[in-house]
């Protein structure tokens, strides 16, 4: 559960502590459930228009989010990679 007003995230009734950028990235993905969001669109939305080519930022932050949100980091339940395109959020998967 994501509470945008309180800027909190709960996974199975456990509070997950996120950095401000991690929270913004998760919130952006969650506001577009099931839709593939391109790397460029995510970078522009979270880091600003001048960062749209910095895909390595995105990979690092997605990896950190997965470690914090997903019990088994070897599988991607909530944040799914669409290779060479972007990421998709699957709520309650």
GROMACS .gro file of N, CA, C and O in nm:
model
  372
    1UNK      N    1   0.085  -0.118   0.000
    1UNK     CA    2   0.000   0.000   0.000
    1UNK      C    3   0.090   0.124   0.000
    1UNK      O    4   0.185   0.132   0.077
    2UNK      N    5   0.057   0.215  -0.087
    2UNK     CA    6   0.133   0.339  -0.099
    2UNK      C    7   0.043   0.455  -0.057
    2UNK      O    8  -0.068   0.469  -0.107
    3UNK      N    9   0.092   0.535   0.037
    3UNK     CA   10   0.018   0.653   0.081
    3UNK      C   11   0.095   0.777   0.034
    3UNK      O   12   0.195   0.815   0.095
    4UNK      N   13   0.051   0.837  -0.077
    4UNK     CA   14   0.123   0.953  -0.131
    4UNK      C   15   0.128   1.073  -0.037
    4UNK      O   16   0.227   1.144  -0.033
    5UNK      N   17   0.021   1.092   0.041
    5UNK     CA   18   0.017   1.207   0.133
    5UNK      C   19   0.120   1.192   0.245
    5UNK      O   20   0.192   1.287   0.276
    6UNK      N   21   0.125   1.075   0.305
    6UNK     CA   22   0.219   1.050   0.415
    6UNK      C   23   0.356   1.007   0.364
    6UNK      O   24   0.451   0.999   0.442
    7UNK      N   25   0.364   0.978   0.233
    7UNK     CA   26   0.487   0.929   0.170
    7UNK      C   27   0.538   0.802   0.239
    7UNK      O   28   0.655   0.790   0.271
    8UNK      N   29   0.445   0.709   0.261
    8UNK     CA   30   0.479   0.583   0.324
    8UNK      C   31   0.441   0.467   0.233
    8UNK      O   32   0.352   0.479   0.149
    9UNK      N   33   0.510   0.356   0.253
    9UNK     CA   34   0.484   0.234   0.177
    9UNK      C   35   0.475   0.119   0.275
    9UNK      O   36   0.561   0.104   0.364
   10UNK      N   37   0.370   0.038   0.261
   10UNK     CA   38   0.353  -0.082   0.342
   10UNK      C   39   0.348  -0.203   0.249
   10UNK      O   40   0.275  -0.201   0.150
   11UNK      N   41   0.424  -0.305   0.284
   11UNK     CA   42   0.419  -0.432   0.212
   11UNK      C   43   0.389  -0.538   0.316
   11UNK      O   44   0.467  -0.559   0.409
   12UNK      N   45   0.273  -0.601   0.302
   12UNK     CA   46   0.229  -0.703   0.399
   12UNK      C   47   0.238  -0.650   0.541
   12UNK      O   48   0.295  -0.712   0.630
   13UNK      N   49   0.182  -0.531   0.563
   13UNK     CA   50   0.177  -0.464   0.693
   13UNK      C   51   0.313  -0.431   0.752
   13UNK      O   52   0.326  -0.407   0.871
   14UNK      N   53   0.414  -0.428   0.668
   14UNK     CA   54   0.550  -0.392   0.711
   14UNK      C   55   0.587  -0.261   0.643
   14UNK      O   56   0.577  -0.247   0.522
   15UNK      N   57   0.628  -0.161   0.722
   15UNK     CA   58   0.670  -0.033   0.666
   15UNK      C   59   0.802  -0.049   0.594
   15UNK      O   60   0.895  -0.108   0.648
   16UNK      N   61   0.807   0.003   0.473
   16UNK     CA   62   0.928  -0.002   0.393
   16UNK      C   63   0.982   0.141   0.383
   16UNK      O   64   0.910   0.232   0.341
   17UNK      N   65   1.106   0.159   0.423
   17UNK     CA   66   1.167   0.292   0.421
   17UNK      C   67   1.234   0.314   0.286
   17UNK      O   68   1.323   0.239   0.247
   18UNK      N   69   1.189   0.418   0.217
   18UNK     CA   70   1.242   0.450   0.085
   18UNK      C   71   1.304   0.589   0.086
   18UNK      O   72   1.260   0.677   0.160
   19UNK      N   73   1.404   0.608   0.000
   19UNK     CA   74   1.459   0.742  -0.020
   19UNK      C   75   1.356   0.823  -0.098
   19UNK      O   76   1.264   0.766  -0.159
   20UNK      N   77   1.368   0.955  -0.100
   20UNK     CA   78   1.272   1.035  -0.176
   20UNK      C   79   1.264   0.994  -0.324
   20UNK      O   80   1.154   0.985  -0.379
   21UNK      N   81   1.376   0.969  -0.389
   21UNK     CA   82   1.374   0.929  -0.530
   21UNK      C   83   1.314   0.790  -0.548
   21UNK      O   84   1.240   0.766  -0.644
   22UNK      N   85   1.344   0.698  -0.459
   22UNK     CA   86   1.283   0.565  -0.466
   22UNK      C   87   1.131   0.577  -0.455
   22UNK      O   88   1.057   0.512  -0.529
   23UNK      N   89   1.086   0.662  -0.363
   23UNK     CA   90   0.942   0.681  -0.345
   23UNK      C   91   0.879   0.740  -0.470
   23UNK      O   92   0.776   0.694  -0.517
   24UNK      N   93   0.942   0.843  -0.528
   24UNK     CA   94   0.889   0.906  -0.649
   24UNK      C   95   0.881   0.806  -0.764
   24UNK      O   96   0.783   0.803  -0.838
   25UNK      N   97   0.984   0.724  -0.778
   25UNK     CA   98   0.987   0.623  -0.884
   25UNK      C   99   0.875   0.521  -0.864
   25UNK      O  100   0.800   0.491  -0.958
   26UNK      N  101   0.862   0.470  -0.744
   26UNK     CA  102   0.756   0.373  -0.715
   26UNK      C  103   0.618   0.434  -0.737
   26UNK      O  104   0.531   0.372  -0.798
   27UNK      N  105   0.598   0.554  -0.690
   27UNK     CA  106   0.469   0.620  -0.704
   27UNK      C  107   0.434   0.641  -0.851
   27UNK      O  108   0.320   0.617  -0.893
   28UNK      N  109   0.531   0.682  -0.930
   28UNK     CA  110   0.505   0.702  -1.073
   28UNK      C  111   0.466   0.571  -1.140
   28UNK      O  112   0.369   0.566  -1.216
   29UNK      N  113   0.539   0.466  -1.111
   29UNK     CA  114   0.505   0.334  -1.167
   29UNK      C  115   0.367   0.289  -1.120
   29UNK      O  116   0.287   0.239  -1.200
   30UNK      N  117   0.338   0.308  -0.991
   30UNK     CA  118   0.211   0.262  -0.934
   30UNK      C  119   0.092   0.338  -0.991
   30UNK      O  120  -0.019   0.284  -0.997
   31UNK      N  121   0.114   0.459  -1.034
   31UNK     CA  122   0.004   0.538  -1.092
   31UNK      C  123  -0.028   0.495  -1.235
   31UNK      O  124  -0.123   0.545  -1.294
   32UNK      N  125   0.053   0.403  -1.288
   32UNK     CA  126   0.032   0.349  -1.423
   32UNK      C  127   0.037   0.196  -1.418
   32UNK      O  128   0.119   0.134  -1.485
   33UNK      N  129  -0.047   0.133  -1.337
   33UNK     CA  130  -0.038  -0.013  -1.318
   33UNK      C  131  -0.058  -0.091  -1.448
   33UNK      O  132  -0.144  -0.057  -1.529
   34UNK      N  133   0.027  -0.192  -1.465
   34UNK     CA  134   0.017  -0.280  -1.580
   34UNK      C  135   0.068  -0.222  -1.710
   34UNK      O  136   0.073  -0.291  -1.811
   35UNK      N  137   0.106  -0.095  -1.710
   35UNK     CA  138   0.151  -0.029  -1.832
   35UNK      C  139   0.304  -0.022  -1.833
   35UNK      O  140   0.365   0.017  -1.734
   36UNK      N  141   0.364  -0.057  -1.946
   36UNK     CA  142   0.509  -0.044  -1.958
   36UNK      C  143   0.543   0.104  -1.973
   36UNK      O  144   0.491   0.172  -2.061
   37UNK      N  145   0.629   0.152  -1.884
   37UNK     CA  146   0.675   0.291  -1.889
   37UNK      C  147   0.820   0.286  -1.939
   37UNK      O  148   0.903   0.216  -1.882
   38UNK      N  149   0.848   0.361  -2.044
   38UNK     CA  150   0.981   0.357  -2.102
   38UNK      C  151   1.085   0.416  -2.006
   38UNK      O  152   1.052   0.496  -1.917
   39UNK      N  153   1.209   0.375  -2.029
   39UNK     CA  154   1.320   0.428  -1.949
   39UNK      C  155   1.319   0.581  -1.955
   39UNK      O  156   1.330   0.648  -1.853
   40UNK      N  157   1.307   0.633  -2.075
   40UNK     CA  158   1.311   0.778  -2.096
   40UNK      C  159   1.199   0.849  -2.020
   40UNK      O  160   1.220   0.952  -1.956
   41UNK      N  161   1.077   0.793  -2.025
   41UNK     CA  162   0.964   0.855  -1.956
   41UNK      C  163   0.985   0.853  -1.804
   41UNK      O  164   0.957   0.952  -1.736
   42UNK      N  165   1.035   0.743  -1.752
   42UNK     CA  166   1.060   0.734  -1.607
   42UNK      C  167   1.169   0.832  -1.564
   42UNK      O  168   1.154   0.903  -1.465
   43UNK      N  169   1.276   0.836  -1.639
   43UNK     CA  170   1.385   0.929  -1.606
   43UNK      C  171   1.338   1.073  -1.611
   43UNK      O  172   1.369   1.153  -1.521
   44UNK      N  173   1.262   1.107  -1.713
   44UNK     CA  174   1.210   1.243  -1.724
   44UNK      C  175   1.116   1.279  -1.612
   44UNK      O  176   1.121   1.389  -1.557
   45UNK      N  177   1.030   1.185  -1.573
   45UNK     CA  178   0.931   1.211  -1.468
   45UNK      C  179   0.994   1.223  -1.330
   45UNK      O  180   0.952   1.304  -1.248
   46UNK      N  181   1.096   1.141  -1.303
   46UNK     CA  182   1.154   1.136  -1.168
   46UNK      C  183   1.278   1.225  -1.154
   46UNK      O  184   1.295   1.292  -1.053
   47UNK      N  185   1.363   1.227  -1.256
   47UNK     CA  186   1.489   1.303  -1.247
   47UNK      C  187   1.488   1.432  -1.327
   47UNK      O  188   1.578   1.513  -1.315
   48UNK      N  189   1.390   1.450  -1.412
   48UNK     CA  190   1.383   1.571  -1.494
   48UNK      C  191   1.427   1.547  -1.637
   48UNK      O  192   1.495   1.449  -1.667
   49UNK      N  193   1.387   1.636  -1.725
   49UNK     CA  194   1.408   1.622  -1.867
   49UNK      C  195   1.552   1.610  -1.912
   49UNK      O  196   1.579   1.557  -2.018
   50UNK      N  197   1.646   1.660  -1.833
   50UNK     CA  198   1.786   1.655  -1.873
   50UNK      C  199   1.851   1.522  -1.840
   50UNK      O  200   1.967   1.500  -1.873
   51UNK      N  201   1.780   1.431  -1.777
   51UNK     CA  202   1.836   1.303  -1.734
   51UNK      C  203   1.782   1.185  -1.813
   51UNK      O  204   1.799   1.071  -1.772
   52UNK      N  205   1.718   1.210  -1.924
   52UNK     CA  206   1.648   1.102  -1.994
   52UNK      C  207   1.740   0.999  -2.059
   52UNK      O  208   1.692   0.896  -2.105
   53UNK      N  209   1.868   1.024  -2.062
   53UNK     CA  210   1.962   0.927  -2.120
   53UNK      C  211   2.041   0.853  -2.012
   53UNK      O  212   2.127   0.772  -2.045
   54UNK      N  213   2.014   0.878  -1.887
   54UNK     CA  214   2.090   0.819  -1.776
   54UNK      C  215   2.026   0.689  -1.726
   54UNK      O  216   1.986   0.677  -1.612
   55UNK      N  217   2.019   0.589  -1.814
   55UNK     CA  218   1.951   0.463  -1.782
   55UNK      C  219   2.015   0.393  -1.663
   55UNK      O  220   1.947   0.325  -1.586
   56UNK      N  221   2.145   0.413  -1.643
   56UNK     CA  222   2.209   0.347  -1.528
   56UNK      C  223   2.151   0.393  -1.395
   56UNK      O  224   2.142   0.314  -1.301
   57UNK      N  225   2.109   0.520  -1.383
   57UNK     CA  226   2.041   0.567  -1.262
   57UNK      C  227   1.919   0.482  -1.235
   57UNK      O  228   1.894   0.436  -1.124
   58UNK      N  229   1.842   0.464  -1.339
   58UNK     CA  230   1.717   0.391  -1.328
   58UNK      C  231   1.741   0.247  -1.284
   58UNK      O  232   1.672   0.196  -1.196
   59UNK      N  233   1.837   0.181  -1.344
   59UNK     CA  234   1.867   0.042  -1.308
   59UNK      C  235   1.905   0.029  -1.161
   59UNK      O  236   1.861  -0.062  -1.092
   60UNK      N  237   1.987   0.121  -1.113
   60UNK     CA  238   2.029   0.118  -0.973
   60UNK      C  239   1.908   0.136  -0.881
   60UNK      O  240   1.890   0.061  -0.785
   61UNK      N  241   1.824   0.232  -0.910
   61UNK     CA  242   1.709   0.259  -0.824
   61UNK      C  243   1.607   0.147  -0.829
   61UNK      O  244   1.547   0.113  -0.727
   62UNK      N  245   1.585   0.089  -0.945
   62UNK     CA  246   1.492  -0.023  -0.955
   62UNK      C  247   1.546  -0.141  -0.875
   62UNK      O  248   1.471  -0.208  -0.802
   63UNK      N  249   1.675  -0.167  -0.883
   63UNK     CA  250   1.735  -0.276  -0.805
   63UNK      C  251   1.716  -0.251  -0.655
   63UNK      O  252   1.679  -0.342  -0.580
   64UNK      N  253   1.737  -0.128  -0.610
   64UNK     CA  254   1.719  -0.095  -0.469
   64UNK      C  255   1.572  -0.113  -0.427
   64UNK      O  256   1.545  -0.166  -0.319
   65UNK      N  257   1.481  -0.067  -0.510
   65UNK     CA  258   1.338  -0.082  -0.480
   65UNK      C  259   1.300  -0.229  -0.468
   65UNK      O  260   1.228  -0.268  -0.376
   66UNK      N  261   1.346  -0.310  -0.561
   66UNK     CA  262   1.314  -0.452  -0.557
   66UNK      C  263   1.365  -0.516  -0.428
   66UNK      O  264   1.294  -0.595  -0.367
   67UNK      N  265   1.485  -0.482  -0.387
   67UNK     CA  266   1.540  -0.538  -0.262
   67UNK      C  267   1.453  -0.501  -0.142
   67UNK      O  268   1.435  -0.580  -0.051
   68UNK      N  269   1.400  -0.380  -0.142
   68UNK     CA  270   1.320  -0.333  -0.030
   68UNK      C  271   1.176  -0.384  -0.033
   68UNK      O  272   1.115  -0.403   0.071
   69UNK      N  273   1.121  -0.404  -0.153
   69UNK     CA  274   0.979  -0.439  -0.166
   69UNK      C  275   0.952  -0.588  -0.177
   69UNK      O  276   0.846  -0.635  -0.138
   70UNK      N  277   1.045  -0.660  -0.236
   70UNK     CA  278   1.018  -0.799  -0.271
   70UNK      C  279   1.096  -0.895  -0.182
   70UNK      O  280   1.216  -0.882  -0.169
   71UNK      N  281   1.025  -0.989  -0.120
   71UNK     CA  282   1.090  -1.081  -0.027
   71UNK      C  283   1.197  -1.166  -0.094
   71UNK      O  284   1.300  -1.194  -0.036
   72UNK      N  285   1.174  -1.206  -0.217
   72UNK     CA  286   1.270  -1.287  -0.290
   72UNK      C  287   1.319  -1.203  -0.407
   72UNK      O  288   1.252  -1.193  -0.509
   73UNK      N  289   1.437  -1.142  -0.391
   73UNK     CA  290   1.484  -1.049  -0.492
   73UNK      C  291   1.526  -1.117  -0.622
   73UNK      O  292   1.561  -1.051  -0.719
   74UNK      N  293   1.522  -1.251  -0.626
   74UNK     CA  294   1.557  -1.319  -0.751
   74UNK      C  295   1.440  -1.316  -0.850
   74UNK      O  296   1.458  -1.342  -0.968
   75UNK      N  297   1.321  -1.284  -0.802
   75UNK     CA  298   1.206  -1.271  -0.892
   75UNK      C  299   1.147  -1.132  -0.876
   75UNK      O  300   1.158  -1.071  -0.772
   76UNK      N  301   1.087  -1.082  -0.981
   76UNK     CA  302   1.031  -0.947  -0.981
   76UNK      C  303   0.880  -0.955  -0.981
   76UNK      O  304   0.817  -0.967  -1.086
   77UNK      N  305   0.821  -0.947  -0.863
   77UNK     CA  306   0.675  -0.955  -0.852
   77UNK      C  307   0.606  -0.823  -0.882
   77UNK      O  308   0.502  -0.821  -0.946
   78UNK      N  309   0.660  -0.715  -0.830
   78UNK     CA  310   0.593  -0.586  -0.840
   78UNK      C  311   0.646  -0.500  -0.954
   78UNK      O  312   0.569  -0.434  -1.023
   79UNK      N  313   0.777  -0.497  -0.970
   79UNK     CA  314   0.837  -0.417  -1.075
   79UNK      C  315   0.896  -0.512  -1.178
   79UNK      O  316   0.994  -0.581  -1.153
   80UNK      N  317   0.832  -0.516  -1.293
   80UNK     CA  318   0.868  -0.611  -1.397
   80UNK      C  319   0.945  -0.538  -1.508
   80UNK      O  320   0.905  -0.429  -1.550
   81UNK      N  321   1.053  -0.600  -1.552
   81UNK     CA  322   1.134  -0.542  -1.659
   81UNK      C  323   1.079  -0.584  -1.794
   81UNK      O  324   1.051  -0.701  -1.817
   82UNK      N  325   1.065  -0.488  -1.882
   82UNK     CA  326   1.035  -0.516  -2.022
   82UNK      C  327   1.167  -0.486  -2.095
   82UNK      O  328   1.201  -0.369  -2.116
   83UNK      N  329   1.244  -0.590  -2.128
   83UNK     CA  330   1.380  -0.569  -2.179
   83UNK      C  331   1.389  -0.468  -2.293
   83UNK      O  332   1.309  -0.471  -2.386
   84UNK      N  333   1.486  -0.378  -2.280
   84UNK     CA  334   1.518  -0.274  -2.378
   84UNK      C  335   1.411  -0.166  -2.390
   84UNK      O  336   1.424  -0.075  -2.471
   85UNK      N  337   1.304  -0.176  -2.311
   85UNK     CA  338   1.196  -0.077  -2.323
   85UNK      C  339   1.178   0.000  -2.194
   85UNK      O  340   1.187   0.123  -2.191
   86UNK      N  341   1.150  -0.070  -2.082
   86UNK     CA  342   1.124  -0.001  -1.957
   86UNK      C  343   1.078  -0.095  -1.848
   86UNK      O  344   1.117  -0.212  -1.844
   87UNK      N  345   0.992  -0.044  -1.760
   87UNK     CA  346   0.944  -0.119  -1.645
   87UNK      C  347   0.792  -0.107  -1.634
   87UNK      O  348   0.733  -0.012  -1.680
   88UNK      N  349   0.734  -0.207  -1.568
   88UNK     CA  350   0.589  -0.213  -1.549
   88UNK      C  351   0.564  -0.249  -1.403
   88UNK      O  352   0.630  -0.335  -1.347
   89UNK      N  353   0.465  -0.183  -1.343
   89UNK     CA  354   0.426  -0.212  -1.204
   89UNK      C  355   0.307  -0.304  -1.204
   89UNK      O  356   0.206  -0.277  -1.270
   90UNK      N  357   0.318  -0.414  -1.131
   90UNK     CA  358   0.210  -0.511  -1.118
   90UNK      C  359   0.163  -0.512  -0.971
   90UNK      O  360   0.227  -0.573  -0.887
   91UNK      N  361   0.056  -0.441  -0.941
   91UNK     CA  362   0.010  -0.435  -0.801
   91UNK      C  363  -0.048  -0.567  -0.755
   91UNK      O  364  -0.114  -0.637  -0.832
   92UNK      N  365  -0.019  -0.602  -0.634
   92UNK     CA  366  -0.078  -0.720  -0.573
   92UNK      C  367  -0.051  -0.849  -0.647
   92UNK      O  368  -0.127  -0.943  -0.633
   93UNK      N  369   0.056  -0.853  -0.721
   93UNK     CA  370   0.088  -0.974  -0.797
   93UNK      C  371   0.124  -1.087  -0.704
   93UNK      O  372   0.163  -1.072  -0.594
   0.00000   0.00000   0.00000
